[in-house]
Amino acid sequence: MLIQEIHVDGIGPYTNPQTLTLEGNLVGIYGRNGAGKTFLLEATFATLYGNFPSRKGTIYDQINDNLTKGELSIKFSLNGELYQAKRVIDKKSKKQLCTLSKNGSPIAGPKTAEYLNAIRTLLGTEETVLASTFSTDDFTGDLTLLPGSKRKELLAEWLELEHYQTLSDAAKEKARGLESSLAEARARLEILLERAEGTESLREHIRALKGEINTIRKEIESWESEKDKIERKLAALNEKRKTLEQLKQRRETINEELLMLRERYRKLCDDRRKILSIMKEKPYLLKKMAEHKEISELVDQLEQKVNAMLEKREKAQKEKDSLTKKLHEVEKEIARISSKLAAAKRESETIDRVRCNRRDCPFLQSAWAAREVLPSLTKRLKAKEELAEKIREKIASVSVCEIPRGVAIQLASLKKRKQELNEEVLRLTRLEEAEKRLAYFEAEIRATVESGKRKKDELKRTLQQIEEIELELKDHEGGEEVLSVVRLKLDSLRSSLQDKNMSLGDLTRRLEEAEKAREEAEKLREKVERLREDFEDYSFICEMFGKCGIQPLLMEASLPRLEQLTQQFLSSICERQFNVTFKTTKETKSGKIQETLDIVVTDLETGTKRDIANFSGGEKTLIRQAIRMASAVFRSEVHKNRWDTFFCDESFGKLDEVNARQLLSAMKALTNYFKKVVYISHERELIEIASQKVLVENGKIAR
């Protein structure tokens, strides 16, 4: 990770946007206390991880008191790719908008959790950065201040041993699954072996049961043959019974048909007598028919005469109505003309009253116009009055005749008599129809008599057949009881056969299951052996790649390099000779071996081993810086995502001039391992060796 640009806006003293482009390999930031140097340096860490390591409170608390929003962003390169991380902070809503871009395309954000996971995957955790490449003025997260277990976790992270642990955990999980499957398979194998026992005894039992079943089947066949004979006889008898029932039904039907024939014969005879009785009235009805014809002719003549009179009357009435309507229209026209004539006369009289004969007088133009139309209006009025008089004369000449009262009375009397004779004419019509039906009735009577004779003969034959079948059925009584006994015997045999078959099926199924269980057990033995081998393999992998396997060995193998780097930096910055070693285990008071990563500092002059906390302030600072530089270089050498930037804040405050310059020289030497080293100092003299000098004044980057 090579830092290229830092942008700060609204954070701490930076009320206006400030951007620092880092160009040199050794960048020195200086300025007075409170100018904003630490805010500028820690803006890199805050942009990535969301907090300022040396500041109390959250990132929202670092926003300028006069502002509600702040913005942080950095640009850096990593593995040949250009990245930009940006964080916009809203103090009022307590929300952040975070984005991580790669070569101009977003790859994470805007949610904070997603963004932070991407940063940790790309650059490492906050603890790793604070313990190696990012040094604060109060040593926040310094490796020497962490417990031994935490130091060991960080060393494992630097060496990327989490991949080994992931492999170990995966193997452990697989081994657990295999162990569970192995236990299930063994339990299943025991069950199958139990089921496979007793196979020969089952075969013997099945052979004996098949012999019993064959014997029962032969008995069933014998009884089935006897049952078929009885059923054939009973079927023939049932057919006879059905025939008997049909004959009885036919007997009833014939009796009903005879009754119907008798009733029909009686009715036909009655109808014939009625017709013969009606035929006696034929002369009287013929006379009435002649009278009806004569009256009908008179009625038709009178109706023609009356209709002609009605048509003439209707025509005259229509003509009179038309003339009356025309007269009304002419009278309306006369009234309109009379009104116009009176108005014209009144208007023309104006000329006489004013005694002015000038035709061009504008006040008399309408009066002269009225006088000019008086002759034409008078002429039109006279013509209309003459037309009205002529119409009145035509109306008076039109006469509407009425029907004579005597004719109407005569017509009504004749219609009444005709209505009375209609009944007699209807009776005559019926008589003629009855004469035609008389021959039909006589033929039907003869046919009915013949049909009755045939039905009597059929009834006699049917009664004889019924008697014969009843005698035959009486001779074969008791067949049903015999058939019932045979069926009971067959049911008993079939039930026994069914029980035997069920027992045979159960034994066969048990034998098949036993044989199947034996085959399955053989296959399961092979599976158990494979599972056991796989379980042992995965258990070995889990142990080999776990925390008690290759991981401690890799840590032990890497520590000489870390100690070498520590000794190298410590020798370059400290006149007094010290030796720093790292121990991965220690013995507890109870005698157990505990995993750790302890830092042991030995004073070579006195040969004593002391804790870092027991050294003087300057020596403590030098030892811690040496370990930090060594840790930063070590991590950059072993981790795939190399940090090419080292940050150091105010590390010279507790050192004398000689040690401060030696520490500065060591930082300059760090450029052999890092492409960029960024540090802060109050002393202008300590900034002189920097290839890029940055002055910060009151929240502004001066140069």
PDB file of N, CA, C and O in Angstrom, residues 444-479:
ATOM      1  N   GLU A 444    -113.809 -51.968 -35.965  1.00  0.00           N
ATOM      2  CA  GLU A 444    -113.082 -52.070 -34.710  1.00  0.00           C
ATOM      3  C   GLU A 444    -113.729 -53.071 -33.767  1.00  0.00           C
ATOM      4  O   GLU A 444    -113.046 -53.809 -33.045  1.00  0.00           O
ATOM      5  N   ILE A 445    -115.073 -53.131 -33.777  1.00  0.00           N
ATOM      6  CA  ILE A 445    -115.773 -54.091 -32.911  1.00  0.00           C
ATOM      7  C   ILE A 445    -115.425 -55.516 -33.332  1.00  0.00           C
ATOM      8  O   ILE A 445    -115.128 -56.378 -32.494  1.00  0.00           O
ATOM      9  N   ARG A 446    -115.385 -55.776 -34.637  1.00  0.00           N
ATOM     10  CA  ARG A 446    -115.046 -57.108 -35.127  1.00  0.00           C
ATOM     11  C   ARG A 446    -113.597 -57.464 -34.763  1.00  0.00           C
ATOM     12  O   ARG A 446    -113.303 -58.580 -34.322  1.00  0.00           O
ATOM     13  N   ALA A 447    -112.691 -56.471 -34.923  1.00  0.00           N
ATOM     14  CA  ALA A 447    -111.282 -56.718 -34.611  1.00  0.00           C
ATOM     15  C   ALA A 447    -111.087 -56.980 -33.119  1.00  0.00           C
ATOM     16  O   ALA A 447    -110.283 -57.835 -32.715  1.00  0.00           O
ATOM     17  N   THR A 448    -111.819 -56.284 -32.272  1.00  0.00           N
ATOM     18  CA  THR A 448    -111.712 -56.461 -30.821  1.00  0.00           C
ATOM     19  C   THR A 448    -112.172 -57.850 -30.417  1.00  0.00           C
ATOM     20  O   THR A 448    -111.569 -58.505 -29.552  1.00  0.00           O
ATOM     21  N   VAL A 449    -113.238 -58.327 -31.044  1.00  0.00           N
ATOM     22  CA  VAL A 449    -113.753 -59.664 -30.728  1.00  0.00           C
ATOM     23  C   VAL A 449    -112.713 -60.726 -31.091  1.00  0.00           C
ATOM     24  O   VAL A 449    -112.439 -61.655 -30.327  1.00  0.00           O
ATOM     25  N   GLU A 450    -112.077 -60.574 -32.264  1.00  0.00           N
ATOM     26  CA  GLU A 450    -111.064 -61.530 -32.701  1.00  0.00           C
ATOM     27  C   GLU A 450    -109.847 -61.515 -31.762  1.00  0.00           C
ATOM     28  O   GLU A 450    -109.302 -62.555 -31.406  1.00  0.00           O
ATOM     29  N   SER A 451    -109.415 -60.310 -31.372  1.00  0.00           N
ATOM     30  CA  SER A 451    -108.272 -60.177 -30.470  1.00  0.00           C
ATOM     31  C   SER A 451    -108.560 -60.827 -29.128  1.00  0.00           C
ATOM     32  O   SER A 451    -107.689 -61.461 -28.525  1.00  0.00           O
ATOM     33  N   GLY A 452    -109.791 -60.699 -28.638  1.00  0.00           N
ATOM     34  CA  GLY A 452    -110.164 -61.313 -27.370  1.00  0.00           C
ATOM     35  C   GLY A 452    -110.067 -62.824 -27.430  1.00  0.00           C
ATOM     36  O   GLY A 452    -109.612 -63.473 -26.478  1.00  0.00           O
ATOM     37  N   LYS A 453    -110.484 -63.416 -28.573  1.00  0.00           N
ATOM     38  CA  LYS A 453    -110.391 -64.869 -28.719  1.00  0.00           C
ATOM     39  C   LYS A 453    -108.930 -65.324 -28.668  1.00  0.00           C
ATOM     40  O   LYS A 453    -108.595 -66.313 -28.016  1.00  0.00           O
ATOM     41  N   ARG A 454    -108.042 -64.568 -29.374  1.00  0.00           N
ATOM     42  CA  ARG A 454    -106.632 -64.945 -29.383  1.00  0.00           C
ATOM     43  C   ARG A 454    -106.023 -64.858 -27.977  1.00  0.00           C
ATOM     44  O   ARG A 454    -105.216 -65.699 -27.574  1.00  0.00           O
ATOM     45  N   LYS A 455    -106.347 -63.803 -27.222  1.00  0.00           N
ATOM     46  CA  LYS A 455    -105.820 -63.620 -25.878  1.00  0.00           C
ATOM     47  C   LYS A 455    -106.264 -64.744 -24.953  1.00  0.00           C
ATOM     48  O   LYS A 455    -105.501 -65.212 -24.096  1.00  0.00           O
ATOM     49  N   LYS A 456    -107.497 -65.234 -25.128  1.00  0.00           N
ATOM     50  CA  LYS A 456    -107.979 -66.345 -24.294  1.00  0.00           C
ATOM     51  C   LYS A 456    -107.185 -67.618 -24.577  1.00  0.00           C
ATOM     52  O   LYS A 456    -106.815 -68.363 -23.660  1.00  0.00           O
ATOM     53  N   ASP A 457    -106.898 -67.857 -25.858  1.00  0.00           N
ATOM     54  CA  ASP A 457    -106.095 -69.037 -26.208  1.00  0.00           C
ATOM     55  C   ASP A 457    -104.683 -68.929 -25.622  1.00  0.00           C
ATOM     56  O   ASP A 457    -104.136 -69.906 -25.087  1.00  0.00           O
ATOM     57  N   GLU A 458    -104.064 -67.716 -25.722  1.00  0.00           N
ATOM     58  CA  GLU A 458    -102.715 -67.511 -25.173  1.00  0.00           C
ATOM     59  C   GLU A 458    -102.706 -67.682 -23.660  1.00  0.00           C
ATOM     60  O   GLU A 458    -101.770 -68.261 -23.083  1.00  0.00           O
ATOM     61  N   LEU A 459    -103.747 -67.236 -22.993  1.00  0.00           N
ATOM     62  CA  LEU A 459    -103.844 -67.373 -21.546  1.00  0.00           C
ATOM     63  C   LEU A 459    -103.914 -68.841 -21.140  1.00  0.00           C
ATOM     64  O   LEU A 459    -103.285 -69.270 -20.157  1.00  0.00           O
ATOM     65  N   LYS A 460    -104.616 -69.623 -21.933  1.00  0.00           N
ATOM     66  CA  LYS A 460    -104.742 -71.051 -21.634  1.00  0.00           C
ATOM     67  C   LYS A 460    -103.378 -71.735 -21.738  1.00  0.00           C
ATOM     68  O   LYS A 460    -103.003 -72.530 -20.859  1.00  0.00           O
ATOM     69  N   ARG A 461    -102.609 -71.397 -22.810  1.00  0.00           N
ATOM     70  CA  ARG A 461    -101.293 -71.999 -22.992  1.00  0.00           C
ATOM     71  C   ARG A 461    -100.340 -71.570 -21.865  1.00  0.00           C
ATOM     72  O   ARG A 461     -99.548 -72.371 -21.355  1.00  0.00           O
ATOM     73  N   THR A 462    -100.419 -70.318 -21.466  1.00  0.00           N
ATOM     74  CA  THR A 462     -99.547 -69.800 -20.411  1.00  0.00           C
ATOM     75  C   THR A 462     -99.808 -70.501 -19.084  1.00  0.00           C
ATOM     76  O   THR A 462     -98.867 -70.875 -18.353  1.00  0.00           O
ATOM     77  N   LEU A 463    -101.046 -70.743 -18.755  1.00  0.00           N
ATOM     78  CA  LEU A 463    -101.397 -71.421 -17.504  1.00  0.00           C
ATOM     79  C   LEU A 463    -100.874 -72.851 -17.498  1.00  0.00           C
ATOM     80  O   LEU A 463    -100.411 -73.363 -16.467  1.00  0.00           O
ATOM     81  N   GLN A 464    -100.914 -73.496 -18.647  1.00  0.00           N
ATOM     82  CA  GLN A 464    -100.412 -74.866 -18.754  1.00  0.00           C
ATOM     83  C   GLN A 464     -98.895 -74.903 -18.529  1.00  0.00           C
ATOM     84  O   GLN A 464     -98.380 -75.766 -17.809  1.00  0.00           O
ATOM     85  N   GLN A 465     -98.143 -73.939 -19.126  1.00  0.00           N
ATOM     86  CA  GLN A 465     -96.685 -73.877 -18.938  1.00  0.00           C
ATOM     87  C   GLN A 465     -96.319 -73.602 -17.481  1.00  0.00           C
ATOM     88  O   GLN A 465     -95.365 -74.174 -16.944  1.00  0.00           O
ATOM     89  N   ILE A 466     -97.071 -72.719 -16.838  1.00  0.00           N
ATOM     90  CA  ILE A 466     -96.807 -72.403 -15.425  1.00  0.00           C
ATOM     91  C   ILE A 466     -96.935 -73.640 -14.557  1.00  0.00           C
ATOM     92  O   ILE A 466     -96.107 -73.916 -13.674  1.00  0.00           O
ATOM     93  N   GLU A 467     -97.939 -74.438 -14.825  1.00  0.00           N
ATOM     94  CA  GLU A 467     -98.175 -75.645 -14.031  1.00  0.00           C
ATOM     95  C   GLU A 467     -97.028 -76.635 -14.204  1.00  0.00           C
ATOM     96  O   GLU A 467     -96.549 -77.237 -13.227  1.00  0.00           O
ATOM     97  N   GLU A 468     -96.540 -76.794 -15.432  1.00  0.00           N
ATOM     98  CA  GLU A 468     -95.453 -77.732 -15.698  1.00  0.00           C
ATOM     99  C   GLU A 468     -94.161 -77.307 -14.984  1.00  0.00           C
ATOM    100  O   GLU A 468     -93.461 -78.134 -14.387  1.00  0.00           O
ATOM    101  N   ILE A 469     -93.798 -76.006 -15.058  1.00  0.00           N
ATOM    102  CA  ILE A 469     -92.550 -75.528 -14.442  1.00  0.00           C
ATOM    103  C   ILE A 469     -92.620 -75.624 -12.919  1.00  0.00           C
ATOM    104  O   ILE A 469     -91.625 -75.993 -12.253  1.00  0.00           O
ATOM    105  N   GLU A 470     -93.754 -75.356 -12.325  1.00  0.00           N
ATOM    106  CA  GLU A 470     -93.892 -75.445 -10.864  1.00  0.00           C
ATOM    107  C   GLU A 470     -93.683 -76.870 -10.376  1.00  0.00           C
ATOM    108  O   GLU A 470     -93.070 -77.108  -9.332  1.00  0.00           O
ATOM    109  N   LEU A 471     -94.170 -77.864 -11.150  1.00  0.00           N
ATOM    110  CA  LEU A 471     -93.958 -79.261 -10.787  1.00  0.00           C
ATOM    111  C   LEU A 471     -92.474 -79.630 -10.844  1.00  0.00           C
ATOM    112  O   LEU A 471     -91.937 -80.326  -9.974  1.00  0.00           O
ATOM    113  N   GLU A 472     -91.751 -79.127 -11.900  1.00  0.00           N
ATOM    114  CA  GLU A 472     -90.321 -79.422 -12.047  1.00  0.00           C
ATOM    115  C   GLU A 472     -89.496 -78.797 -10.916  1.00  0.00           C
ATOM    116  O   GLU A 472     -88.568 -79.430 -10.377  1.00  0.00           O
ATOM    117  N   LEU A 473     -89.817 -77.564 -10.520  1.00  0.00           N
ATOM    118  CA  LEU A 473     -89.090 -76.893  -9.443  1.00  0.00           C
ATOM    119  C   LEU A 473     -89.312 -77.580  -8.104  1.00  0.00           C
ATOM    120  O   LEU A 473     -88.404 -77.634  -7.251  1.00  0.00           O
ATOM    121  N   LYS A 474     -90.491 -78.158  -7.908  1.00  0.00           N
ATOM    122  CA  LYS A 474     -90.804 -78.832  -6.642  1.00  0.00           C
ATOM    123  C   LYS A 474     -89.942 -80.080  -6.473  1.00  0.00           C
ATOM    124  O   LYS A 474     -89.558 -80.445  -5.360  1.00  0.00           O
ATOM    125  N   ASP A 475     -89.620 -80.738  -7.600  1.00  0.00           N
ATOM    126  CA  ASP A 475     -88.816 -81.965  -7.542  1.00  0.00           C
ATOM    127  C   ASP A 475     -87.351 -81.688  -7.194  1.00  0.00           C
ATOM    128  O   ASP A 475     -86.638 -82.616  -6.775  1.00  0.00           O
ATOM    129  N   HIS A 476     -86.832 -80.447  -7.396  1.00  0.00           N
ATOM    130  CA  HIS A 476     -85.399 -80.141  -7.171  1.00  0.00           C
ATOM    131  C   HIS A 476     -85.178 -79.183  -5.993  1.00  0.00           C
ATOM    132  O   HIS A 476     -84.209 -78.424  -5.975  1.00  0.00           O
ATOM    133  N   GLU A 477     -86.002 -79.196  -4.984  1.00  0.00           N
ATOM    134  CA  GLU A 477     -85.795 -78.371  -3.800  1.00  0.00           C
ATOM    135  C   GLU A 477     -84.618 -78.913  -2.972  1.00  0.00           C
ATOM    136  O   GLU A 477     -84.381 -80.105  -2.955  1.00  0.00           O
ATOM    137  N   GLY A 478     -83.869 -78.027  -2.279  1.00  0.00           N
ATOM    138  CA  GLY A 478     -82.738 -78.430  -1.438  1.00  0.00           C
ATOM    139  C   GLY A 478     -81.386 -78.209  -2.075  1.00  0.00           C
ATOM    140  O   GLY A 478     -80.343 -78.394  -1.421  1.00  0.00           O
ATOM    141  N   GLY A 479     -81.314 -77.801  -3.327  1.00  0.00           N
ATOM    142  CA  GLY A 479     -80.024 -77.562  -4.001  1.00  0.00           C
ATOM    143  C   GLY A 479     -79.258 -76.392  -3.391  1.00  0.00           C
ATOM    144  O   GLY A 479     -78.022 -76.417  -3.309  1.00  0.00           O
TER     145      GLY A 479
END
